[in-house]
Amino acid sequence: MRIDRPIPMKQQPHFLTICWDAVTEDGTAVTLTARLCKSHRQLIALQSASARGVRRQFGESCDLCHGREPRPLGAGTPD
């Protein structure tokens, strides 16, 4: 007897906005934000203990995958 199993659907990537504390080249403390894929979120989390999610901010693409730089928090999002 053969049991048909449903074919799993490929999950769509999730692009979430996170922010983290950083220091600029001149020594100024700044909080950066970016919309990132899972791989880039993990990378930032490993580099910065202050990395945290920004509530309910989703997107269609990853800033770093598309060459967009992280922005200072409150600077808005690119078009």
PDB file of C-alpha atoms in Angstrom:
ATOM      1  CA  MET A   1       0.000   0.000   0.000  1.00  0.00           C
ATOM      2  CA  ARG A   2       1.387   3.374  -1.027  1.00  0.00           C
ATOM      3  CA  ILE A   3       0.682   6.499   0.994  1.00  0.00           C
ATOM      4  CA  ASP A   4       0.869   9.733  -0.960  1.00  0.00           C
ATOM      5  CA  ARG A   5       2.643  12.396   1.009  1.00  0.00           C
ATOM      6  CA  PRO A   6       2.136  16.045   0.292  1.00  0.00           C
ATOM      7  CA  ILE A   7       5.036  17.670  -1.481  1.00  0.00           C
ATOM      8  CA  PRO A   8       6.435  20.329   0.839  1.00  0.00           C
ATOM      9  CA  MET A   9       6.199  23.815  -0.579  1.00  0.00           C
ATOM     10  CA  LYS A  10       9.378  25.828  -0.672  1.00  0.00           C
ATOM     11  CA  GLN A  11       9.151  28.448   2.030  1.00  0.00           C
ATOM     12  CA  GLN A  12       9.468  32.033   0.916  1.00  0.00           C
ATOM     13  CA  PRO A  13      12.348  33.950   2.477  1.00  0.00           C
ATOM     14  CA  HIS A  14      11.502  36.330   5.286  1.00  0.00           C
ATOM     15  CA  PHE A  15      13.047  39.779   5.245  1.00  0.00           C
ATOM     16  CA  LEU A  16      12.874  41.380   8.676  1.00  0.00           C
ATOM     17  CA  THR A  17      14.138  44.718   9.931  1.00  0.00           C
ATOM     18  CA  ILE A  18      16.686  44.657  12.726  1.00  0.00           C
ATOM     19  CA  CYS A  19      18.720  47.342  14.453  1.00  0.00           C
ATOM     20  CA  TRP A  20      22.028  47.243  16.318  1.00  0.00           C
ATOM     21  CA  ASP A  21      24.483  49.600  17.985  1.00  0.00           C
ATOM     22  CA  ALA A  22      27.674  50.527  16.138  1.00  0.00           C
ATOM     23  CA  VAL A  23      30.460  53.090  16.227  1.00  0.00           C
ATOM     24  CA  THR A  24      31.282  55.267  13.216  1.00  0.00           C
ATOM     25  CA  GLU A  25      34.838  55.860  11.994  1.00  0.00           C
ATOM     26  CA  ASP A  26      35.006  59.117  13.998  1.00  0.00           C
ATOM     27  CA  GLY A  27      33.940  57.294  17.198  1.00  0.00           C
ATOM     28  CA  THR A  28      30.322  58.433  17.279  1.00  0.00           C
ATOM     29  CA  ALA A  29      27.832  55.893  18.649  1.00  0.00           C
ATOM     30  CA  VAL A  30      24.973  55.183  16.237  1.00  0.00           C
ATOM     31  CA  THR A  31      22.117  52.702  16.003  1.00  0.00           C
ATOM     32  CA  LEU A  32      21.920  51.167  12.530  1.00  0.00           C
ATOM     33  CA  THR A  33      18.934  49.491  10.922  1.00  0.00           C
ATOM     34  CA  ALA A  34      18.508  47.279   7.865  1.00  0.00           C
ATOM     35  CA  ARG A  35      15.980  44.892   6.344  1.00  0.00           C
ATOM     36  CA  LEU A  36      17.752  41.539   6.119  1.00  0.00           C
ATOM     37  CA  CYS A  37      17.440  37.908   5.067  1.00  0.00           C
ATOM     38  CA  LYS A  38      17.994  35.172   7.642  1.00  0.00           C
ATOM     39  CA  SER A  39      21.677  34.693   6.751  1.00  0.00           C
ATOM     40  CA  HIS A  40      22.485  38.371   7.141  1.00  0.00           C
ATOM     41  CA  ARG A  41      20.455  38.637  10.379  1.00  0.00           C
ATOM     42  CA  GLN A  42      22.534  35.785  11.782  1.00  0.00           C
ATOM     43  CA  LEU A  43      25.764  37.447  10.658  1.00  0.00           C
ATOM     44  CA  ILE A  44      24.875  40.755  12.333  1.00  0.00           C
ATOM     45  CA  ALA A  45      23.762  38.922  15.500  1.00  0.00           C
ATOM     46  CA  LEU A  46      27.152  37.206  15.686  1.00  0.00           C
ATOM     47  CA  GLN A  47      28.965  40.533  15.236  1.00  0.00           C
ATOM     48  CA  SER A  48      26.823  42.637  17.579  1.00  0.00           C
ATOM     49  CA  ALA A  49      25.285  41.545  20.878  1.00  0.00           C
ATOM     50  CA  SER A  50      22.918  44.541  20.651  1.00  0.00           C
ATOM     51  CA  ALA A  51      21.160  43.228  17.495  1.00  0.00           C
ATOM     52  CA  ARG A  52      17.394  43.090  17.914  1.00  0.00           C
ATOM     53  CA  GLY A  53      14.306  42.946  15.773  1.00  0.00           C
ATOM     54  CA  VAL A  54      12.229  45.986  14.908  1.00  0.00           C
ATOM     55  CA  ARG A  55       8.612  45.132  15.581  1.00  0.00           C
ATOM     56  CA  ARG A  56       6.376  44.376  12.597  1.00  0.00           C
ATOM     57  CA  GLN A  57       8.684  45.662   9.893  1.00  0.00           C
ATOM     58  CA  PHE A  58       8.865  43.243   6.995  1.00  0.00           C
ATOM     59  CA  GLY A  59      10.173  43.726   3.492  1.00  0.00           C
ATOM     60  CA  GLU A  60      10.490  42.318   0.001  1.00  0.00           C
ATOM     61  CA  SER A  61      14.294  42.074  -0.226  1.00  0.00           C
ATOM     62  CA  CYS A  62      17.508  42.059   1.807  1.00  0.00           C
ATOM     63  CA  ASP A  63      19.383  45.357   1.980  1.00  0.00           C
ATOM     64  CA  LEU A  64      22.814  43.715   2.164  1.00  0.00           C
ATOM     65  CA  CYS A  65      22.103  41.169  -0.603  1.00  0.00           C
ATOM     66  CA  HIS A  66      21.198  44.084  -2.885  1.00  0.00           C
ATOM     67  CA  GLY A  67      24.173  46.265  -1.891  1.00  0.00           C
ATOM     68  CA  ARG A  68      22.235  48.744   0.247  1.00  0.00           C
ATOM     69  CA  GLU A  69      24.087  49.982   3.325  1.00  0.00           C
ATOM     70  CA  PRO A  70      22.524  49.899   6.813  1.00  0.00           C
ATOM     71  CA  ARG A  71      20.951  53.253   7.751  1.00  0.00           C
ATOM     72  CA  PRO A  72      20.973  55.203  10.991  1.00  0.00           C
ATOM     73  CA  LEU A  73      17.784  54.454  12.904  1.00  0.00           C
ATOM     74  CA  GLY A  74      15.087  56.975  12.030  1.00  0.00           C
ATOM     75  CA  ALA A  75      16.586  57.815   8.622  1.00  0.00           C
ATOM     76  CA  GLY A  76      13.688  56.142   6.787  1.00  0.00           C
ATOM     77  CA  THR A  77      13.732  53.333   4.300  1.00  0.00           C
ATOM     78  CA  PRO A  78      14.949  53.453   0.713  1.00  0.00           C
ATOM     79  CA  ASP A  79      12.361  53.335  -2.091  1.00  0.00           C
TER      80      ASP A  79
END
